[in-house]
């Protein structure tokens, strides 16, 4: 299915497009600042809450070896002890609310502060588009390019290192439990081998569970610094640039000259190769 080609920009489209780009540029600048704060802050809080939730599950399953080594961890057991775990229902509901709601509320508060400051800054501000039609077209193209670059430079966030850290913390408990079991009196080799296999399987599954949970949180947290589609902004920039070139003969001739010079250089590079053949 072919994508519908958008019509070329016309003179009457310039002012509405400019107004839209001005608002979009301010939004991008604000959201880029928000993203640089809420993503790391929210993720750190989410990770800590997820670690407490994992400890709550360990307490719920009540496995002797894991409990023994979990009790030796600093601070964590005392934080996990008051958490509710009377049954599967209360455990799951509490885990979802505790893990997701607290960091999202904090992120919302941070984003709200930036929204308020941005509103006060630009409440009565205006950025008029003045000059001749050629000047307006050039300014519009530069504005579209700025917005596209802001979107392209929007910070990304990877959840795999965080998932690895959480998995490593849980793995230490299981490894210490297995070491105690292996150094005990007359350990069964087969049972020890099965326990190690179960450990590897558990860690693999747990890692991807953490990845999915972190991805879900990152997606929800990303709503506070939402950014427009990068490809659509690039298309808009191309439309503005094409309009500018179509009404500015100086710019059009300059680009033709640049293209001619590039073609000549390309031909010079290819000619020696053709002669050697």
mmCIF file of C-alpha atoms in Angstrom:
data_model
loop_
_atom_site.group_PDB
_atom_site.id
_atom_site.type_symbol
_atom_site.label_atom_id
_atom_site.label_comp_id
_atom_site.label_asym_id
_atom_site.label_seq_id
_atom_site.Cartn_x
_atom_site.Cartn_y
_atom_site.Cartn_z
ATOM 1 C CA UNK A 1 0.000 0.000 0.000
ATOM 2 C CA UNK A 2 1.551 3.280 -1.147
ATOM 3 C CA UNK A 3 1.724 6.252 1.155
ATOM 4 C CA UNK A 4 -0.368 9.211 0.042
ATOM 5 C CA UNK A 5 1.838 12.055 -1.147
ATOM 6 C CA UNK A 6 1.157 15.340 0.616
ATOM 7 C CA UNK A 7 0.488 18.355 -1.629
ATOM 8 C CA UNK A 8 3.218 20.995 -1.942
ATOM 9 C CA UNK A 9 3.125 23.821 0.554
ATOM 10 C CA UNK A 10 1.332 26.980 -0.555
ATOM 11 C CA UNK A 11 1.635 30.588 0.562
ATOM 12 C CA UNK A 12 -1.520 30.394 2.708
ATOM 13 C CA UNK A 13 -0.026 27.393 4.571
ATOM 14 C CA UNK A 14 3.031 29.329 5.756
ATOM 15 C CA UNK A 15 1.570 31.211 8.734
ATOM 16 C CA UNK A 16 -0.398 28.262 10.230
ATOM 17 C CA UNK A 17 2.654 26.032 9.824
ATOM 18 C CA UNK A 18 4.842 28.635 11.491
ATOM 19 C CA UNK A 19 2.467 28.970 14.466
ATOM 20 C CA UNK A 20 2.393 25.196 14.845
ATOM 21 C CA UNK A 21 6.187 24.902 14.673
ATOM 22 C CA UNK A 22 6.701 27.664 17.250
ATOM 23 C CA UNK A 23 4.502 25.799 19.745
ATOM 24 C CA UNK A 24 6.105 22.504 18.853
ATOM 25 C CA UNK A 25 9.625 23.862 19.347
ATOM 26 C CA UNK A 26 8.745 25.115 22.825
ATOM 27 C CA UNK A 27 7.153 21.778 23.651
ATOM 28 C CA UNK A 28 10.222 19.875 22.431
ATOM 29 C CA UNK A 29 12.601 22.002 24.479
ATOM 30 C CA UNK A 30 10.491 21.563 27.587
ATOM 31 C CA UNK A 31 9.984 17.832 27.095
ATOM 32 C CA UNK A 32 13.671 17.262 26.445
ATOM 33 C CA UNK A 33 14.458 18.775 29.860
ATOM 34 C CA UNK A 34 11.713 16.721 31.473
ATOM 35 C CA UNK A 35 12.964 13.535 29.836
ATOM 36 C CA UNK A 36 16.488 14.035 31.154
ATOM 37 C CA UNK A 37 15.131 14.141 34.708
ATOM 38 C CA UNK A 38 12.030 11.945 34.944
ATOM 39 C CA UNK A 39 13.485 8.952 33.111
ATOM 40 C CA UNK A 40 16.515 8.385 35.392
ATOM 41 C CA UNK A 41 14.771 9.530 38.581
ATOM 42 C CA UNK A 42 11.628 7.528 37.889
ATOM 43 C CA UNK A 43 13.600 4.441 36.870
ATOM 44 C CA UNK A 44 15.765 4.503 40.018
ATOM 45 C CA UNK A 45 12.686 4.740 42.252
ATOM 46 C CA UNK A 46 10.951 2.040 40.204
ATOM 47 C CA UNK A 47 13.988 -0.254 40.528
ATOM 48 C CA UNK A 48 14.123 0.201 44.297
ATOM 49 C CA UNK A 49 10.389 -0.474 44.666
ATOM 50 C CA UNK A 50 10.688 -3.487 42.369
ATOM 51 C CA UNK A 51 13.525 -4.833 44.539
ATOM 52 C CA UNK A 52 11.335 -4.455 47.628
ATOM 53 C CA UNK A 53 8.504 -6.175 45.796
ATOM 54 C CA UNK A 54 10.839 -9.047 44.867
ATOM 55 C CA UNK A 55 11.819 -9.363 48.510
ATOM 56 C CA UNK A 56 8.126 -9.429 49.414
ATOM 57 C CA UNK A 57 7.631 -12.346 47.005
ATOM 58 C CA UNK A 58 10.579 -14.146 48.613
ATOM 59 C CA UNK A 59 8.934 -13.716 52.000
ATOM 60 C CA UNK A 60 5.604 -14.879 50.571
ATOM 61 C CA UNK A 61 7.080 -18.110 49.178
ATOM 62 C CA UNK A 62 8.819 -18.627 52.559
ATOM 63 C CA UNK A 63 11.769 -20.734 51.329
ATOM 64 C CA UNK A 64 14.121 -21.443 54.212
ATOM 65 C CA UNK A 65 17.460 -21.051 52.429
ATOM 66 C CA UNK A 66 16.458 -17.853 50.612
ATOM 67 C CA UNK A 67 15.010 -16.362 53.794
ATOM 68 C CA UNK A 68 18.212 -17.118 55.671
ATOM 69 C CA UNK A 69 20.393 -15.190 53.256
ATOM 70 C CA UNK A 70 17.774 -12.513 52.646
ATOM 71 C CA UNK A 71 17.863 -11.746 56.393
ATOM 72 C CA UNK A 72 21.607 -11.101 56.135
ATOM 73 C CA UNK A 73 21.150 -8.301 53.572
ATOM 74 C CA UNK A 74 21.513 -4.780 55.011
ATOM 75 C CA UNK A 75 18.345 -2.699 55.453
ATOM 76 C CA UNK A 76 16.267 -4.596 52.881
ATOM 77 C CA UNK A 77 14.586 -7.131 55.248
ATOM 78 C CA UNK A 78 13.385 -4.381 57.601
ATOM 79 C CA UNK A 79 11.879 -2.484 54.656
ATOM 80 C CA UNK A 80 10.158 -5.580 53.268
ATOM 81 C CA UNK A 81 8.776 -6.851 56.588
ATOM 82 C CA UNK A 82 5.776 -4.461 56.889
ATOM 83 C CA UNK A 83 4.654 -4.991 53.267
ATOM 84 C CA UNK A 84 1.311 -6.849 52.840
ATOM 85 C CA UNK A 85 1.446 -10.472 51.602
ATOM 86 C CA UNK A 86 -1.542 -12.196 53.157
ATOM 87 C CA UNK A 87 -2.571 -13.811 49.858
ATOM 88 C CA UNK A 88 -2.013 -13.810 46.107
ATOM 89 C CA UNK A 89 -4.601 -11.104 45.510
ATOM 90 C CA UNK A 90 -3.253 -8.594 48.015
ATOM 91 C CA UNK A 91 0.332 -9.413 46.991
ATOM 92 C CA UNK A 92 -0.208 -8.742 43.278
ATOM 93 C CA UNK A 93 -2.402 -5.646 43.720
ATOM 94 C CA UNK A 94 0.026 -4.110 46.196
ATOM 95 C CA UNK A 95 3.025 -4.965 44.015
ATOM 96 C CA UNK A 96 1.548 -3.262 40.934
ATOM 97 C CA UNK A 97 0.411 -0.144 42.801
ATOM 98 C CA UNK A 98 3.550 0.181 44.908
ATOM 99 C CA UNK A 99 5.979 -0.441 42.057
ATOM 100 C CA UNK A 100 4.328 1.757 39.420
ATOM 101 C CA UNK A 101 2.268 4.436 41.169
ATOM 102 C CA UNK A 102 4.913 5.979 43.436
ATOM 103 C CA UNK A 103 7.546 6.697 40.735
ATOM 104 C CA UNK A 104 4.843 7.830 38.277
ATOM 105 C CA UNK A 105 3.426 10.290 40.824
ATOM 106 C CA UNK A 106 6.912 11.687 41.451
ATOM 107 C CA UNK A 107 7.533 11.964 37.699
ATOM 108 C CA UNK A 108 4.170 13.695 37.278
ATOM 109 C CA UNK A 109 5.111 16.225 39.974
ATOM 110 C CA UNK A 110 8.446 16.978 38.264
ATOM 111 C CA UNK A 111 6.792 17.283 34.849
ATOM 112 C CA UNK A 112 4.032 19.468 36.297
ATOM 113 C CA UNK A 113 6.618 21.902 37.624
ATOM 114 C CA UNK A 114 8.223 22.214 34.187
ATOM 115 C CA UNK A 115 4.800 22.642 32.547
ATOM 116 C CA UNK A 116 3.973 25.433 34.992
ATOM 117 C CA UNK A 117 7.286 27.245 34.466
ATOM 118 C CA UNK A 118 6.939 26.853 30.699
ATOM 119 C CA UNK A 119 3.409 28.241 30.817
ATOM 120 C CA UNK A 120 4.540 31.294 32.802
ATOM 121 C CA UNK A 121 7.485 31.896 30.458
ATOM 122 C CA UNK A 122 5.489 31.770 27.223
ATOM 123 C CA UNK A 123 2.075 32.925 28.470
ATOM 124 C CA UNK A 124 2.219 36.267 26.651
ATOM 125 C CA UNK A 125 5.206 35.567 24.401
ATOM 126 C CA UNK A 126 4.924 35.740 20.640
ATOM 127 C CA UNK A 127 7.288 34.984 17.776
ATOM 128 C CA UNK A 128 5.990 36.772 14.665
ATOM 129 C CA UNK A 129 6.912 35.773 11.144
ATOM 130 C CA UNK A 130 7.956 38.908 9.248
ATOM 131 C CA UNK A 131 9.667 39.925 6.028
ATOM 132 C CA UNK A 132 9.106 39.073 2.400
ATOM 133 C CA UNK A 133 7.671 35.749 1.285
ATOM 134 C CA UNK A 134 11.199 34.495 0.633
ATOM 135 C CA UNK A 135 12.310 35.583 4.111
ATOM 136 C CA UNK A 136 9.287 33.864 5.627
ATOM 137 C CA UNK A 137 9.966 30.671 3.676
ATOM 138 C CA UNK A 138 13.603 30.631 4.815
ATOM 139 C CA UNK A 139 12.638 31.250 8.452
ATOM 140 C CA UNK A 140 9.972 28.540 8.235
ATOM 141 C CA UNK A 141 12.493 26.021 6.876
ATOM 142 C CA UNK A 142 15.006 26.849 9.608
ATOM 143 C CA UNK A 143 12.305 26.478 12.247
ATOM 144 C CA UNK A 144 11.219 23.110 10.850
ATOM 145 C CA UNK A 145 14.837 21.950 10.851
ATOM 146 C CA UNK A 146 15.310 23.051 14.477
ATOM 147 C CA UNK A 147 12.216 21.141 15.561
ATOM 148 C CA UNK A 148 13.342 18.026 13.705
ATOM 149 C CA UNK A 149 16.820 18.194 15.292
ATOM 150 C CA UNK A 150 15.278 18.625 18.753
ATOM 151 C CA UNK A 151 13.147 15.531 18.181
ATOM 152 C CA UNK A 152 16.085 13.532 16.856
ATOM 153 C CA UNK A 153 18.183 14.480 19.897
ATOM 154 C CA UNK A 154 15.482 13.510 22.392
ATOM 155 C CA UNK A 155 17.225 11.316 25.017
ATOM 156 C CA UNK A 156 16.614 7.590 24.757
ATOM 157 C CA UNK A 157 16.511 5.133 27.649
ATOM 158 C CA UNK A 158 17.631 1.503 27.795
ATOM 159 C CA UNK A 159 16.192 -0.787 30.496
ATOM 160 C CA UNK A 160 18.547 -3.746 30.056
ATOM 161 C CA UNK A 161 21.294 -2.568 32.472
ATOM 162 C CA UNK A 162 18.682 -1.951 35.173
ATOM 163 C CA UNK A 163 17.153 -5.386 34.607
ATOM 164 C CA UNK A 164 20.635 -6.913 34.852
ATOM 165 C CA UNK A 165 21.319 -5.153 38.174
ATOM 166 C CA UNK A 166 18.062 -6.358 39.712
ATOM 167 C CA UNK A 167 18.629 -9.895 38.448
ATOM 168 C CA UNK A 168 22.170 -9.860 39.842
ATOM 169 C CA UNK A 169 20.943 -8.886 43.326
ATOM 170 C CA UNK A 170 18.453 -11.760 43.361
ATOM 171 C CA UNK A 171 21.081 -14.107 41.889
ATOM 172 C CA UNK A 172 23.401 -13.454 44.837
ATOM 173 C CA UNK A 173 20.789 -14.803 47.242
ATOM 174 C CA UNK A 174 20.285 -17.964 45.186
ATOM 175 C CA UNK A 175 24.025 -18.487 44.661
ATOM 176 C CA UNK A 176 24.783 -18.157 48.386
ATOM 177 C CA UNK A 177 21.983 -20.616 49.159
ATOM 178 C CA UNK A 178 23.378 -23.108 46.643
ATOM 179 C CA UNK A 179 26.904 -22.722 48.024
ATOM 180 C CA UNK A 180 25.694 -23.544 51.507
ATOM 181 C CA UNK A 181 23.802 -26.531 50.163
ATOM 182 C CA UNK A 182 26.841 -27.735 48.171
ATOM 183 C CA UNK A 183 29.220 -27.482 51.144
ATOM 184 C CA UNK A 184 26.839 -29.239 53.493
ATOM 185 C CA UNK A 185 27.056 -32.802 54.721
ATOM 186 C CA UNK A 186 26.992 -35.303 51.817
ATOM 187 C CA UNK A 187 25.377 -33.162 49.136
ATOM 188 C CA UNK A 188 23.632 -35.147 46.386
ATOM 189 C CA UNK A 189 25.394 -34.397 43.105
ATOM 190 C CA UNK A 190 22.249 -34.876 41.016
ATOM 191 C CA UNK A 191 20.172 -32.605 43.212
ATOM 192 C CA UNK A 192 22.936 -30.009 43.177
ATOM 193 C CA UNK A 193 23.125 -30.138 39.361
ATOM 194 C CA UNK A 194 19.342 -29.789 39.083
ATOM 195 C CA UNK A 195 19.433 -26.871 41.498
ATOM 196 C CA UNK A 196 22.087 -25.115 39.370
ATOM 197 C CA UNK A 197 19.995 -25.711 36.252
ATOM 198 C CA UNK A 198 16.952 -24.324 38.009
ATOM 199 C CA UNK A 199 19.037 -21.300 39.034
ATOM 200 C CA UNK A 200 20.039 -20.564 35.444
ATOM 201 C CA UNK A 201 16.457 -20.962 34.226
ATOM 202 C CA UNK A 202 15.147 -18.788 37.035
ATOM 203 C CA UNK A 203 17.651 -16.025 36.324
ATOM 204 C CA UNK A 204 16.906 -16.064 32.595
ATOM 205 C CA UNK A 205 13.161 -15.835 33.176
ATOM 206 C CA UNK A 206 13.564 -13.257 35.933
ATOM 207 C CA UNK A 207 15.759 -11.040 33.741
ATOM 208 C CA UNK A 208 13.141 -10.877 30.978
ATOM 209 C CA UNK A 209 10.364 -10.343 33.508
ATOM 210 C CA UNK A 210 12.297 -7.349 34.809
ATOM 211 C CA UNK A 211 12.884 -6.135 31.239
ATOM 212 C CA UNK A 212 9.144 -6.253 30.474
ATOM 213 C CA UNK A 213 8.262 -4.495 33.729
ATOM 214 C CA UNK A 214 10.867 -1.797 33.128
ATOM 215 C CA UNK A 215 9.748 -1.332 29.514
ATOM 216 C CA UNK A 216 6.172 -0.907 30.690
ATOM 217 C CA UNK A 217 7.235 1.698 33.219
ATOM 218 C CA UNK A 218 9.431 3.538 30.687
ATOM 219 C CA UNK A 219 6.476 3.690 28.272
ATOM 220 C CA UNK A 220 4.168 5.118 30.959
ATOM 221 C CA UNK A 221 6.844 7.502 32.186
ATOM 222 C CA UNK A 222 7.433 8.641 28.618
ATOM 223 C CA UNK A 223 3.985 10.235 28.460
ATOM 224 C CA UNK A 224 5.314 13.102 30.585
ATOM 225 C CA UNK A 225 7.817 13.980 27.848
ATOM 226 C CA UNK A 226 5.889 12.923 24.752
ATOM 227 C CA UNK A 227 7.543 13.751 21.419
ATOM 228 C CA UNK A 228 6.025 13.926 17.942
ATOM 229 C CA UNK A 229 6.895 11.327 15.333
ATOM 230 C CA UNK A 230 10.412 11.944 14.036
ATOM 231 C CA UNK A 231 9.613 10.881 10.462
ATOM 232 C CA UNK A 232 6.621 13.237 10.222
ATOM 233 C CA UNK A 233 8.759 16.139 11.390
ATOM 234 C CA UNK A 234 11.358 15.279 8.773
ATOM 235 C CA UNK A 235 8.661 15.206 6.094
ATOM 236 C CA UNK A 236 7.437 18.610 7.262
ATOM 237 C CA UNK A 237 10.971 19.972 7.046
ATOM 238 C CA UNK A 238 11.271 18.632 3.480
ATOM 239 C CA UNK A 239 7.985 20.322 2.495
ATOM 240 C CA UNK A 240 9.103 23.651 3.953
ATOM 241 C CA UNK A 241 12.486 23.382 2.281
ATOM 242 C CA UNK A 242 10.938 22.525 -1.088
ATOM 243 C CA UNK A 243 8.611 25.533 -0.801
ATOM 244 C CA UNK A 244 11.522 27.829 0.010
ATOM 245 C CA UNK A 245 13.512 26.616 -2.982
ATOM 246 C CA UNK A 246 10.488 26.937 -5.284
ATOM 247 C CA UNK A 247 10.009 30.666 -4.568
ATOM 248 C CA UNK A 248 13.632 31.724 -4.088
ATOM 249 C CA UNK A 249 15.558 31.699 -7.401
ATOM 250 C CA UNK A 250 18.836 32.583 -5.669
ATOM 251 C CA UNK A 251 18.581 29.581 -3.361
ATOM 252 C CA UNK A 252 17.484 27.383 -6.258
ATOM 253 C CA UNK A 253 20.466 28.383 -8.410
ATOM 254 C CA UNK A 254 22.826 27.997 -5.458
ATOM 255 C CA UNK A 255 21.684 24.427 -4.921
ATOM 256 C CA UNK A 256 21.987 23.644 -8.620
ATOM 257 C CA UNK A 257 25.566 24.932 -8.526
ATOM 258 C CA UNK A 258 26.341 22.832 -5.422
ATOM 259 C CA UNK A 259 24.898 19.776 -7.132
ATOM 260 C CA UNK A 260 26.949 20.457 -10.268
ATOM 261 C CA UNK A 261 30.168 20.703 -8.227
ATOM 262 C CA UNK A 262 29.351 17.460 -6.402
ATOM 263 C CA UNK A 263 28.691 15.681 -9.688
ATOM 264 C CA UNK A 264 32.006 16.896 -11.107
ATOM 265 C CA UNK A 265 33.890 15.645 -8.046
ATOM 266 C CA UNK A 266 32.117 12.311 -8.257
ATOM 267 C CA UNK A 267 33.008 12.009 -11.924
ATOM 268 C CA UNK A 268 36.678 12.757 -11.188
ATOM 269 C CA UNK A 269 36.763 9.960 -8.615
ATOM 270 C CA UNK A 270 35.175 7.441 -10.952
ATOM 271 C CA UNK A 271 37.191 8.256 -14.091
ATOM 272 C CA UNK A 272 40.564 6.855 -12.882
ATOM 273 C CA UNK A 273 38.863 3.615 -11.914
ATOM 274 C CA UNK A 274 37.266 3.319 -15.353
ATOM 275 C CA UNK A 275 40.606 4.036 -17.115
ATOM 276 C CA UNK A 276 42.412 1.287 -15.176
ATOM 277 C CA UNK A 277 39.810 -1.210 -16.287
#
